[in-house]
mmCIF file with all atom_site columns, C-alpha atoms in Angstrom:
data_model
loop_
_atom_site.group_PDB
_atom_site.id
_atom_site.type_symbol
_atom_site.label_atom_id
_atom_site.label_alt_id
_atom_site.label_comp_id
_atom_site.label_asym_id
_atom_site.label_entity_id
_atom_site.label_seq_id
_atom_site.pdbx_PDB_ins_code
_atom_site.Cartn_x
_atom_site.Cartn_y
_atom_site.Cartn_z
_atom_site.occupancy
_atom_site.B_iso_or_equiv
_atom_site.pdbx_formal_charge
_atom_site.auth_seq_id
_atom_site.auth_comp_id
_atom_site.auth_asym_id
_atom_site.auth_atom_id
_atom_site.pdbx_PDB_model_num
ATOM 1   C CA . UNK A 1 1   ? 101.938 152.145 130.503 1.00 73.00 ? 655 UNK A CA 1
ATOM 2   C CA . UNK A 1 2   ? 102.308 148.740 128.870 1.00 75.00 ? 656 UNK A CA 1
ATOM 3   C CA . UNK A 1 3   ? 100.739 146.644 131.650 1.00 77.00 ? 657 UNK A CA 1
ATOM 4   C CA . UNK A 1 4   ? 101.081 142.855 131.441 1.00 84.00 ? 658 UNK A CA 1
ATOM 5   C CA . UNK A 1 5   ? 101.430 142.947 127.641 1.00 93.00 ? 659 UNK A CA 1
ATOM 6   C CA . UNK A 1 6   ? 105.068 142.523 126.535 1.00 92.00 ? 660 UNK A CA 1
ATOM 7   C CA . UNK A 1 7   ? 104.886 145.530 124.228 1.00 94.00 ? 661 UNK A CA 1
ATOM 8   C CA . UNK A 1 8   ? 107.981 147.393 125.446 1.00 95.00 ? 662 UNK A CA 1
ATOM 9   C CA . UNK A 1 9   ? 109.326 147.300 121.873 1.00 96.00 ? 663 UNK A CA 1
ATOM 10  C CA . UNK A 1 10  ? 106.214 149.121 120.630 1.00 96.00 ? 664 UNK A CA 1
ATOM 11  C CA . UNK A 1 11  ? 106.512 151.820 123.319 1.00 96.00 ? 665 UNK A CA 1
ATOM 12  C CA . UNK A 1 12  ? 110.192 152.277 122.497 1.00 97.00 ? 666 UNK A CA 1
ATOM 13  C CA . UNK A 1 13  ? 109.308 152.608 118.808 1.00 97.00 ? 667 UNK A CA 1
ATOM 14  C CA . UNK A 1 14  ? 106.569 155.189 119.314 1.00 97.00 ? 668 UNK A CA 1
ATOM 15  C CA . UNK A 1 15  ? 108.775 157.117 121.725 1.00 96.00 ? 669 UNK A CA 1
ATOM 16  C CA . UNK A 1 16  ? 111.609 157.531 119.248 1.00 97.00 ? 670 UNK A CA 1
ATOM 17  C CA . UNK A 1 17  ? 109.116 158.477 116.522 1.00 97.00 ? 671 UNK A CA 1
ATOM 18  C CA . UNK A 1 18  ? 107.449 161.092 118.707 1.00 96.00 ? 672 UNK A CA 1
ATOM 19  C CA . UNK A 1 19  ? 110.811 162.640 119.561 1.00 95.00 ? 673 UNK A CA 1
ATOM 20  C CA . UNK A 1 20  ? 112.026 162.693 115.967 1.00 95.00 ? 674 UNK A CA 1
ATOM 21  C CA . UNK A 1 21  ? 108.766 164.233 114.783 1.00 95.00 ? 675 UNK A CA 1
ATOM 22  C CA . UNK A 1 22  ? 108.970 166.932 117.459 1.00 94.00 ? 676 UNK A CA 1
ATOM 23  C CA . UNK A 1 23  ? 112.488 167.900 116.391 1.00 93.00 ? 677 UNK A CA 1
ATOM 24  C CA . UNK A 1 24  ? 111.442 167.979 112.729 1.00 92.00 ? 678 UNK A CA 1
ATOM 25  C CA . UNK A 1 25  ? 108.098 169.777 113.067 1.00 93.00 ? 679 UNK A CA 1
ATOM 26  C CA . UNK A 1 26  ? 107.748 171.167 116.588 1.00 93.00 ? 680 UNK A CA 1
ATOM 27  C CA . UNK A 1 27  ? 104.710 168.926 117.090 1.00 92.00 ? 681 UNK A CA 1
ATOM 28  C CA . UNK A 1 28  ? 104.674 166.176 119.725 1.00 93.00 ? 682 UNK A CA 1
ATOM 29  C CA . UNK A 1 29  ? 102.060 163.568 118.777 1.00 92.00 ? 683 UNK A CA 1
ATOM 30  C CA . UNK A 1 30  ? 100.952 160.664 120.951 1.00 95.00 ? 684 UNK A CA 1
ATOM 31  C CA . UNK A 1 31  ? 101.345 157.655 118.666 1.00 97.00 ? 685 UNK A CA 1
ATOM 32  C CA . UNK A 1 32  ? 99.665  154.248 118.669 1.00 98.00 ? 686 UNK A CA 1
ATOM 33  C CA . UNK A 1 33  ? 101.485 151.325 120.264 1.00 97.00 ? 687 UNK A CA 1
ATOM 34  C CA . UNK A 1 34  ? 98.376  149.225 119.636 1.00 98.00 ? 688 UNK A CA 1
ATOM 35  C CA . UNK A 1 35  ? 98.781  149.471 115.867 1.00 98.00 ? 689 UNK A CA 1
ATOM 36  C CA . UNK A 1 36  ? 102.196 147.837 116.223 1.00 98.00 ? 690 UNK A CA 1
ATOM 37  C CA . UNK A 1 37  ? 100.907 145.196 118.639 1.00 97.00 ? 691 UNK A CA 1
ATOM 38  C CA . UNK A 1 38  ? 97.995  144.237 116.364 1.00 98.00 ? 692 UNK A CA 1
ATOM 39  C CA . UNK A 1 39  ? 99.403  144.710 112.877 1.00 98.00 ? 693 UNK A CA 1
ATOM 40  C CA . UNK A 1 40  ? 103.175 144.304 112.870 1.00 97.00 ? 694 UNK A CA 1
ATOM 41  C CA . UNK A 1 41  ? 104.420 140.754 112.298 1.00 95.00 ? 695 UNK A CA 1
ATOM 42  C CA . UNK A 1 42  ? 107.667 141.718 110.565 1.00 93.00 ? 696 UNK A CA 1
ATOM 43  C CA . UNK A 1 43  ? 110.687 139.407 110.886 1.00 92.00 ? 697 UNK A CA 1
ATOM 44  C CA . UNK A 1 44  ? 114.354 140.406 110.866 1.00 85.00 ? 698 UNK A CA 1
ATOM 45  C CA . UNK A 1 45  ? 115.913 139.883 107.427 1.00 78.00 ? 699 UNK A CA 1
ATOM 46  C CA . UNK A 1 46  ? 119.029 138.214 108.859 1.00 78.00 ? 700 UNK A CA 1
ATOM 47  C CA . UNK A 1 47  ? 117.316 136.327 111.679 1.00 78.00 ? 701 UNK A CA 1
ATOM 48  C CA . UNK A 1 48  ? 114.037 134.840 110.484 1.00 75.00 ? 702 UNK A CA 1
ATOM 49  C CA . UNK A 1 49  ? 112.934 133.733 113.954 1.00 79.00 ? 703 UNK A CA 1
ATOM 50  C CA . UNK A 1 50  ? 113.213 137.285 115.323 1.00 86.00 ? 704 UNK A CA 1
ATOM 51  C CA . UNK A 1 51  ? 109.689 138.474 114.554 1.00 92.00 ? 705 UNK A CA 1
ATOM 52  C CA . UNK A 1 52  ? 107.368 141.046 116.080 1.00 92.00 ? 706 UNK A CA 1
ATOM 53  C CA . UNK A 1 53  ? 104.708 139.130 118.004 1.00 93.00 ? 707 UNK A CA 1
ATOM 54  C CA . UNK A 1 54  ? 102.462 141.632 119.720 1.00 92.00 ? 708 UNK A CA 1
ATOM 55  C CA . UNK A 1 55  ? 102.367 141.108 123.486 1.00 95.00 ? 709 UNK A CA 1
ATOM 56  C CA . UNK A 1 56  ? 104.990 138.370 123.186 1.00 92.00 ? 710 UNK A CA 1
ATOM 57  C CA . UNK A 1 57  ? 107.756 140.762 122.175 1.00 92.00 ? 711 UNK A CA 1
ATOM 58  C CA . UNK A 1 58  ? 109.390 142.335 119.151 1.00 94.00 ? 712 UNK A CA 1
ATOM 59  C CA . UNK A 1 59  ? 112.213 144.479 117.816 1.00 95.00 ? 713 UNK A CA 1
ATOM 60  C CA . UNK A 1 60  ? 112.204 148.203 117.178 1.00 96.00 ? 714 UNK A CA 1
ATOM 61  C CA . UNK A 1 61  ? 114.037 147.817 113.852 1.00 95.00 ? 715 UNK A CA 1
ATOM 62  C CA . UNK A 1 62  ? 111.377 145.373 112.658 1.00 96.00 ? 716 UNK A CA 1
ATOM 63  C CA . UNK A 1 63  ? 108.748 147.940 113.625 1.00 97.00 ? 717 UNK A CA 1
ATOM 64  C CA . UNK A 1 64  ? 110.452 150.670 111.571 1.00 97.00 ? 718 UNK A CA 1
ATOM 65  C CA . UNK A 1 65  ? 110.456 148.390 108.530 1.00 96.00 ? 719 UNK A CA 1
ATOM 66  C CA . UNK A 1 66  ? 106.780 147.592 109.063 1.00 97.00 ? 720 UNK A CA 1
ATOM 67  C CA . UNK A 1 67  ? 105.875 151.280 109.324 1.00 98.00 ? 721 UNK A CA 1
ATOM 68  C CA . UNK A 1 68  ? 107.760 152.163 106.151 1.00 97.00 ? 722 UNK A CA 1
ATOM 69  C CA . UNK A 1 69  ? 105.833 149.450 104.286 1.00 96.00 ? 723 UNK A CA 1
ATOM 70  C CA . UNK A 1 70  ? 102.475 150.292 105.895 1.00 97.00 ? 724 UNK A CA 1
ATOM 71  C CA . UNK A 1 71  ? 102.865 153.982 105.144 1.00 96.00 ? 725 UNK A CA 1
ATOM 72  C CA . UNK A 1 72  ? 102.987 155.252 108.715 1.00 97.00 ? 726 UNK A CA 1
ATOM 73  C CA . UNK A 1 73  ? 101.469 155.104 112.171 1.00 98.00 ? 727 UNK A CA 1
ATOM 74  C CA . UNK A 1 74  ? 98.196  156.358 113.599 1.00 98.00 ? 728 UNK A CA 1
ATOM 75  C CA . UNK A 1 75  ? 97.737  158.461 116.710 1.00 97.00 ? 729 UNK A CA 1
ATOM 76  C CA . UNK A 1 76  ? 96.944  156.981 120.107 1.00 97.00 ? 730 UNK A CA 1
ATOM 77  C CA . UNK A 1 77  ? 93.580  158.747 119.918 1.00 97.00 ? 731 UNK A CA 1
ATOM 78  C CA . UNK A 1 78  ? 92.554  157.043 116.678 1.00 98.00 ? 732 UNK A CA 1
ATOM 79  C CA . UNK A 1 79  ? 93.987  153.615 117.617 1.00 98.00 ? 733 UNK A CA 1
ATOM 80  C CA . UNK A 1 80  ? 94.085  153.440 121.457 1.00 97.00 ? 734 UNK A CA 1
ATOM 81  C CA . UNK A 1 81  ? 96.111  151.011 123.536 1.00 96.00 ? 735 UNK A CA 1
ATOM 82  C CA . UNK A 1 82  ? 94.253  148.017 125.006 1.00 95.00 ? 736 UNK A CA 1
ATOM 83  C CA . UNK A 1 83  ? 97.122  146.072 126.558 1.00 93.00 ? 737 UNK A CA 1
ATOM 84  C CA . UNK A 1 84  ? 96.373  142.905 124.586 1.00 94.00 ? 738 UNK A CA 1
ATOM 85  C CA . UNK A 1 85  ? 96.842  141.599 121.055 1.00 94.00 ? 739 UNK A CA 1
ATOM 86  C CA . UNK A 1 86  ? 93.853  141.964 118.755 1.00 94.00 ? 740 UNK A CA 1
ATOM 87  C CA . UNK A 1 87  ? 92.701  142.180 115.166 1.00 96.00 ? 741 UNK A CA 1
ATOM 88  C CA . UNK A 1 88  ? 94.529  144.733 113.035 1.00 98.00 ? 742 UNK A CA 1
ATOM 89  C CA . UNK A 1 89  ? 92.406  147.859 112.556 1.00 98.00 ? 743 UNK A CA 1
ATOM 90  C CA . UNK A 1 90  ? 94.966  150.058 110.797 1.00 98.00 ? 744 UNK A CA 1
ATOM 91  C CA . UNK A 1 91  ? 93.414  152.837 108.702 1.00 98.00 ? 745 UNK A CA 1
ATOM 92  C CA . UNK A 1 92  ? 95.845  154.443 106.208 1.00 97.00 ? 746 UNK A CA 1
ATOM 93  C CA . UNK A 1 93  ? 93.605  157.515 106.081 1.00 97.00 ? 747 UNK A CA 1
ATOM 94  C CA . UNK A 1 94  ? 94.404  158.229 109.734 1.00 97.00 ? 748 UNK A CA 1
ATOM 95  C CA . UNK A 1 95  ? 98.212  158.164 109.544 1.00 97.00 ? 749 UNK A CA 1
ATOM 96  C CA . UNK A 1 96  ? 99.747  160.729 111.908 1.00 97.00 ? 750 UNK A CA 1
ATOM 97  C CA . UNK A 1 97  ? 103.487 160.215 111.274 1.00 97.00 ? 751 UNK A CA 1
ATOM 98  C CA . UNK A 1 98  ? 105.462 158.549 108.487 1.00 96.00 ? 752 UNK A CA 1
ATOM 99  C CA . UNK A 1 99  ? 108.891 156.922 108.783 1.00 96.00 ? 753 UNK A CA 1
ATOM 100 C CA . UNK A 1 100 ? 111.386 157.942 106.109 1.00 95.00 ? 754 UNK A CA 1
ATOM 101 C CA . UNK A 1 101 ? 114.367 155.940 107.354 1.00 95.00 ? 755 UNK A CA 1
ATOM 102 C CA . UNK A 1 102 ? 116.123 154.606 110.427 1.00 96.00 ? 756 UNK A CA 1
ATOM 103 C CA . UNK A 1 103 ? 119.704 154.266 111.620 1.00 95.00 ? 757 UNK A CA 1
ATOM 104 C CA . UNK A 1 104 ? 121.457 151.712 113.796 1.00 95.00 ? 758 UNK A CA 1
ATOM 105 C CA . UNK A 1 105 ? 123.862 153.620 116.050 1.00 95.00 ? 759 UNK A CA 1
ATOM 106 C CA . UNK A 1 106 ? 127.386 152.202 116.690 1.00 92.00 ? 760 UNK A CA 1
ATOM 107 C CA . UNK A 1 107 ? 128.174 150.822 120.147 1.00 91.00 ? 761 UNK A CA 1
ATOM 108 C CA . UNK A 1 108 ? 130.487 153.733 121.014 1.00 93.00 ? 762 UNK A CA 1
ATOM 109 C CA . UNK A 1 109 ? 128.697 155.635 123.799 1.00 94.00 ? 763 UNK A CA 1
ATOM 110 C CA . UNK A 1 110 ? 130.197 158.969 122.749 1.00 93.00 ? 764 UNK A CA 1
ATOM 111 C CA . UNK A 1 111 ? 128.561 158.523 119.350 1.00 94.00 ? 765 UNK A CA 1
ATOM 112 C CA . UNK A 1 112 ? 125.310 157.557 121.038 1.00 95.00 ? 766 UNK A CA 1
ATOM 113 C CA . UNK A 1 113 ? 125.424 160.755 123.114 1.00 94.00 ? 767 UNK A CA 1
ATOM 114 C CA . UNK A 1 114 ? 126.251 162.893 120.067 1.00 94.00 ? 768 UNK A CA 1
ATOM 115 C CA . UNK A 1 115 ? 123.366 161.387 118.085 1.00 93.00 ? 769 UNK A CA 1
ATOM 116 C CA . UNK A 1 116 ? 121.038 161.941 121.034 1.00 94.00 ? 770 UNK A CA 1
ATOM 117 C CA . UNK A 1 117 ? 121.932 165.637 121.206 1.00 92.00 ? 771 UNK A CA 1
ATOM 118 C CA . UNK A 1 118 ? 121.543 166.154 117.466 1.00 90.00 ? 772 UNK A CA 1
ATOM 119 C CA . UNK A 1 119 ? 118.585 163.949 116.602 1.00 90.00 ? 773 UNK A CA 1
ATOM 120 C CA . UNK A 1 120 ? 116.682 163.375 119.829 1.00 92.00 ? 774 UNK A CA 1
ATOM 121 C CA . UNK A 1 121 ? 115.600 160.250 121.769 1.00 96.00 ? 775 UNK A CA 1
ATOM 122 C CA . UNK A 1 122 ? 116.946 156.842 120.786 1.00 97.00 ? 776 UNK A CA 1
ATOM 123 C CA . UNK A 1 123 ? 115.345 153.407 120.988 1.00 97.00 ? 777 UNK A CA 1
ATOM 124 C CA . UNK A 1 124 ? 117.494 151.023 123.020 1.00 96.00 ? 778 UNK A CA 1
ATOM 125 C CA . UNK A 1 125 ? 117.467 147.371 123.992 1.00 95.00 ? 779 UNK A CA 1
ATOM 126 C CA . UNK A 1 126 ? 119.004 146.287 127.299 1.00 94.00 ? 780 UNK A CA 1
ATOM 127 C CA . UNK A 1 127 ? 118.991 143.654 130.019 1.00 92.00 ? 781 UNK A CA 1
ATOM 128 C CA . UNK A 1 128 ? 116.220 144.681 132.407 1.00 90.00 ? 782 UNK A CA 1
ATOM 129 C CA . UNK A 1 129 ? 116.778 142.207 135.245 1.00 85.00 ? 783 UNK A CA 1
ATOM 130 C CA . UNK A 1 130 ? 117.916 144.910 137.698 1.00 86.00 ? 784 UNK A CA 1
ATOM 131 C CA . UNK A 1 131 ? 115.302 147.427 136.577 1.00 88.00 ? 785 UNK A CA 1
ATOM 132 C CA . UNK A 1 132 ? 112.579 145.449 138.316 1.00 84.00 ? 786 UNK A CA 1
ATOM 133 C CA . UNK A 1 133 ? 113.857 146.458 141.771 1.00 86.00 ? 787 UNK A CA 1
ATOM 134 C CA . UNK A 1 134 ? 114.935 150.004 140.864 1.00 91.00 ? 788 UNK A CA 1
ATOM 135 C CA . UNK A 1 135 ? 113.523 152.797 143.040 1.00 88.00 ? 789 UNK A CA 1
ATOM 136 C CA . UNK A 1 136 ? 115.801 155.736 142.199 1.00 89.00 ? 790 UNK A CA 1
ATOM 137 C CA . UNK A 1 137 ? 119.318 157.118 141.894 1.00 88.00 ? 791 UNK A CA 1
ATOM 138 C CA . UNK A 1 138 ? 122.043 156.019 139.487 1.00 89.00 ? 792 UNK A CA 1
ATOM 139 C CA . UNK A 1 139 ? 121.983 152.259 138.908 1.00 89.00 ? 793 UNK A CA 1
ATOM 140 C CA . UNK A 1 140 ? 125.345 150.534 138.337 1.00 88.00 ? 794 UNK A CA 1
ATOM 141 C CA . UNK A 1 141 ? 124.627 146.769 138.541 1.00 86.00 ? 795 UNK A CA 1
ATOM 142 C CA . UNK A 1 142 ? 127.766 144.743 139.261 1.00 80.00 ? 796 UNK A CA 1
ATOM 143 C CA . UNK A 1 143 ? 126.426 141.710 137.436 1.00 83.00 ? 797 UNK A CA 1
ATOM 144 C CA . UNK A 1 144 ? 124.254 142.427 134.414 1.00 87.00 ? 798 UNK A CA 1
ATOM 145 C CA . UNK A 1 145 ? 124.580 140.394 131.221 1.00 84.00 ? 799 UNK A CA 1
ATOM 146 C CA . UNK A 1 146 ? 125.376 142.474 128.151 1.00 85.00 ? 800 UNK A CA 1
ATOM 147 C CA . UNK A 1 147 ? 124.246 139.651 125.866 1.00 82.00 ? 801 UNK A CA 1
ATOM 148 C CA . UNK A 1 148 ? 120.777 138.944 127.252 1.00 84.00 ? 802 UNK A CA 1
ATOM 149 C CA . UNK A 1 149 ? 118.962 141.979 125.861 1.00 88.00 ? 803 UNK A CA 1
ATOM 150 C CA . UNK A 1 150 ? 115.298 141.561 126.794 1.00 89.00 ? 804 UNK A CA 1
ATOM 151 C CA . UNK A 1 151 ? 113.665 144.981 127.130 1.00 94.00 ? 805 UNK A CA 1
ATOM 152 C CA . UNK A 1 152 ? 113.064 147.979 124.871 1.00 95.00 ? 806 UNK A CA 1
ATOM 153 C CA . UNK A 1 153 ? 113.337 151.490 126.320 1.00 96.00 ? 807 UNK A CA 1
ATOM 154 C CA . UNK A 1 154 ? 114.053 155.066 125.256 1.00 96.00 ? 808 UNK A CA 1
ATOM 155 C CA . UNK A 1 155 ? 117.211 157.073 125.988 1.00 97.00 ? 809 UNK A CA 1
ATOM 156 C CA . UNK A 1 156 ? 116.190 160.707 126.404 1.00 96.00 ? 810 UNK A CA 1
ATOM 157 C CA . UNK A 1 157 ? 119.260 162.311 127.974 1.00 95.00 ? 811 UNK A CA 1
ATOM 158 C CA . UNK A 1 158 ? 122.386 161.953 130.079 1.00 94.00 ? 812 UNK A CA 1
ATOM 159 C CA . UNK A 1 159 ? 124.212 163.610 132.972 1.00 89.00 ? 813 UNK A CA 1
ATOM 160 C CA . UNK A 1 160 ? 126.497 163.070 135.973 1.00 79.00 ? 814 UNK A CA 1
ATOM 161 C CA . UNK A 1 161 ? 125.921 163.273 139.707 1.00 69.00 ? 815 UNK A CA 1
ATOM 162 C CA . UNK A 1 162 ? 127.091 161.918 143.045 1.00 56.00 ? 816 UNK A CA 1
ATOM 163 C CA . UNK A 1 163 ? 126.035 158.281 143.215 1.00 51.00 ? 817 UNK A CA 1
ATOM 164 C CA . UNK A 1 164 ? 127.423 156.972 146.488 1.00 49.00 ? 818 UNK A CA 1
ATOM 165 C CA . UNK A 1 165 ? 127.029 157.762 150.172 1.00 48.00 ? 819 UNK A CA 1
ATOM 166 C CA . UNK A 1 166 ? 130.807 157.296 150.358 1.00 47.00 ? 820 UNK A CA 1
ATOM 167 C CA . UNK A 1 167 ? 131.228 160.375 148.138 1.00 48.00 ? 821 UNK A CA 1
ATOM 168 C CA . UNK A 1 168 ? 133.303 158.589 145.525 1.00 54.00 ? 822 UNK A CA 1
ATOM 169 C CA . UNK A 1 169 ? 132.591 161.341 143.051 1.00 60.00 ? 823 UNK A CA 1
ATOM 170 C CA . UNK A 1 170 ? 130.253 161.920 140.159 1.00 72.00 ? 824 UNK A CA 1
ATOM 171 C CA . UNK A 1 171 ? 129.111 159.075 137.961 1.00 83.00 ? 825 UNK A CA 1
ATOM 172 C CA . UNK A 1 172 ? 128.013 159.603 134.348 1.00 90.00 ? 826 UNK A CA 1
ATOM 173 C CA . UNK A 1 173 ? 124.581 158.167 133.612 1.00 93.00 ? 827 UNK A CA 1
ATOM 174 C CA . UNK A 1 174 ? 121.954 157.776 130.919 1.00 95.00 ? 828 UNK A CA 1
ATOM 175 C CA . UNK A 1 175 ? 118.404 159.015 131.474 1.00 96.00 ? 829 UNK A CA 1
ATOM 176 C CA . UNK A 1 176 ? 116.056 156.304 130.271 1.00 96.00 ? 830 UNK A CA 1
ATOM 177 C CA . UNK A 1 177 ? 112.297 156.466 129.842 1.00 95.00 ? 831 UNK A CA 1
ATOM 178 C CA . UNK A 1 178 ? 110.607 153.169 130.660 1.00 94.00 ? 832 UNK A CA 1
ATOM 179 C CA . UNK A 1 179 ? 107.101 151.922 129.855 1.00 90.00 ? 833 UNK A CA 1
ATOM 180 C CA . UNK A 1 180 ? 106.111 150.646 133.309 1.00 91.00 ? 834 UNK A CA 1
ATOM 181 C CA . UNK A 1 181 ? 104.182 153.711 134.436 1.00 88.00 ? 835 UNK A CA 1
ATOM 182 C CA . UNK A 1 182 ? 105.002 156.795 136.509 1.00 88.00 ? 836 UNK A CA 1
ATOM 183 C CA . UNK A 1 183 ? 104.903 154.909 139.805 1.00 89.00 ? 837 UNK A CA 1
ATOM 184 C CA . UNK A 1 184 ? 107.990 152.953 138.790 1.00 91.00 ? 838 UNK A CA 1
ATOM 185 C CA . UNK A 1 185 ? 111.517 154.313 139.326 1.00 90.00 ? 839 UNK A CA 1
ATOM 186 C CA . UNK A 1 186 ? 111.892 158.091 139.226 1.00 92.00 ? 840 UNK A CA 1
ATOM 187 C CA . UNK A 1 187 ? 108.421 158.933 137.903 1.00 93.00 ? 841 UNK A CA 1
ATOM 188 C CA . UNK A 1 188 ? 108.833 156.369 135.115 1.00 93.00 ? 842 UNK A CA 1
ATOM 189 C CA . UNK A 1 189 ? 112.485 157.146 134.408 1.00 94.00 ? 843 UNK A CA 1
ATOM 190 C CA . UNK A 1 190 ? 115.710 155.224 135.076 1.00 93.00 ? 844 UNK A CA 1
ATOM 191 C CA . UNK A 1 191 ? 119.293 156.420 135.516 1.00 93.00 ? 845 UNK A CA 1
ATOM 192 C CA . UNK A 1 192 ? 121.838 153.852 134.306 1.00 93.00 ? 846 UNK A CA 1
ATOM 193 C CA . UNK A 1 193 ? 125.631 154.116 134.548 1.00 92.00 ? 847 UNK A CA 1
ATOM 194 C CA . UNK A 1 194 ? 127.133 155.515 131.350 1.00 92.00 ? 848 UNK A CA 1
ATOM 195 C CA . UNK A 1 195 ? 130.434 154.614 129.715 1.00 87.00 ? 849 UNK A CA 1
ATOM 196 C CA . UNK A 1 196 ? 130.795 150.835 129.912 1.00 87.00 ? 850 UNK A CA 1
ATOM 197 C CA . UNK A 1 197 ? 127.888 149.484 127.889 1.00 92.00 ? 851 UNK A CA 1
ATOM 198 C CA . UNK A 1 198 ? 126.103 148.645 131.133 1.00 91.00 ? 852 UNK A CA 1
ATOM 199 C CA . UNK A 1 199 ? 123.503 145.867 130.746 1.00 92.00 ? 853 UNK A CA 1
ATOM 200 C CA . UNK A 1 200 ? 124.114 145.816 126.974 1.00 93.00 ? 854 UNK A CA 1
ATOM 201 C CA . UNK A 1 201 ? 122.525 149.242 126.486 1.00 93.00 ? 855 UNK A CA 1
ATOM 202 C CA . UNK A 1 202 ? 124.893 150.037 123.589 1.00 94.00 ? 856 UNK A CA 1
ATOM 203 C CA . UNK A 1 203 ? 124.288 146.862 121.576 1.00 93.00 ? 857 UNK A CA 1
ATOM 204 C CA . UNK A 1 204 ? 120.881 147.683 120.097 1.00 94.00 ? 858 UNK A CA 1
ATOM 205 C CA . UNK A 1 205 ? 120.518 151.446 119.612 1.00 97.00 ? 859 UNK A CA 1
ATOM 206 C CA . UNK A 1 206 ? 118.542 153.073 116.808 1.00 96.00 ? 860 UNK A CA 1
ATOM 207 C CA . UNK A 1 207 ? 117.081 156.366 115.692 1.00 96.00 ? 861 UNK A CA 1
ATOM 208 C CA . UNK A 1 208 ? 114.564 157.356 113.034 1.00 95.00 ? 862 UNK A CA 1
ATOM 209 C CA . UNK A 1 209 ? 113.869 160.083 110.517 1.00 92.00 ? 863 UNK A CA 1
ATOM 210 C CA . UNK A 1 210 ? 110.221 161.018 110.127 1.00 92.00 ? 864 UNK A CA 1
ATOM 211 C CA . UNK A 1 211 ? 108.524 162.280 106.996 1.00 85.00 ? 865 UNK A CA 1
ATOM 212 C CA . UNK A 1 212 ? 105.821 164.919 106.688 1.00 69.00 ? 866 UNK A CA 1
#
């Protein structure tokens, strides 16, 4: 749980790394968000002002680049989360997972679904304004800017189910893991309408390849 620290980007990054590592090795590590918060100050190559700034925000793609340069990421156990920015205490001798490469996924939601099935969870940026009042069910916000992407999450699956008391039929949805704790949403998860790039969820999608 990220708490008051704006480290959603770090939780999204560790989530996609944990999933990729599990698919590659069968091992599901708990990786350190705090290492990213404390040590990663990488800026986007094409947008110099878009830098990772600890509890003030960041980008998952910047984090991948940092981890490839740093050599990898420690476990949560060896570098635990504090919920605030601090001095970098990264120890290369304690690396748990290495990043070999990463991929930006096209905006086509069919391709996103196919990549999810083949390669596991994906890091996603979206507009989170309607997530703050979410309590359950399939969320299909009528007004949700696709351009104001302000929150990093993790897509872990998809499905379809009845979404209206008027029985209008099944509605495809994404299953999204959030970083606001298990008391939020459906035990920490969010179901968002699938198929129309709802809330900009298809504009910033990425996956990683880990290295043993």
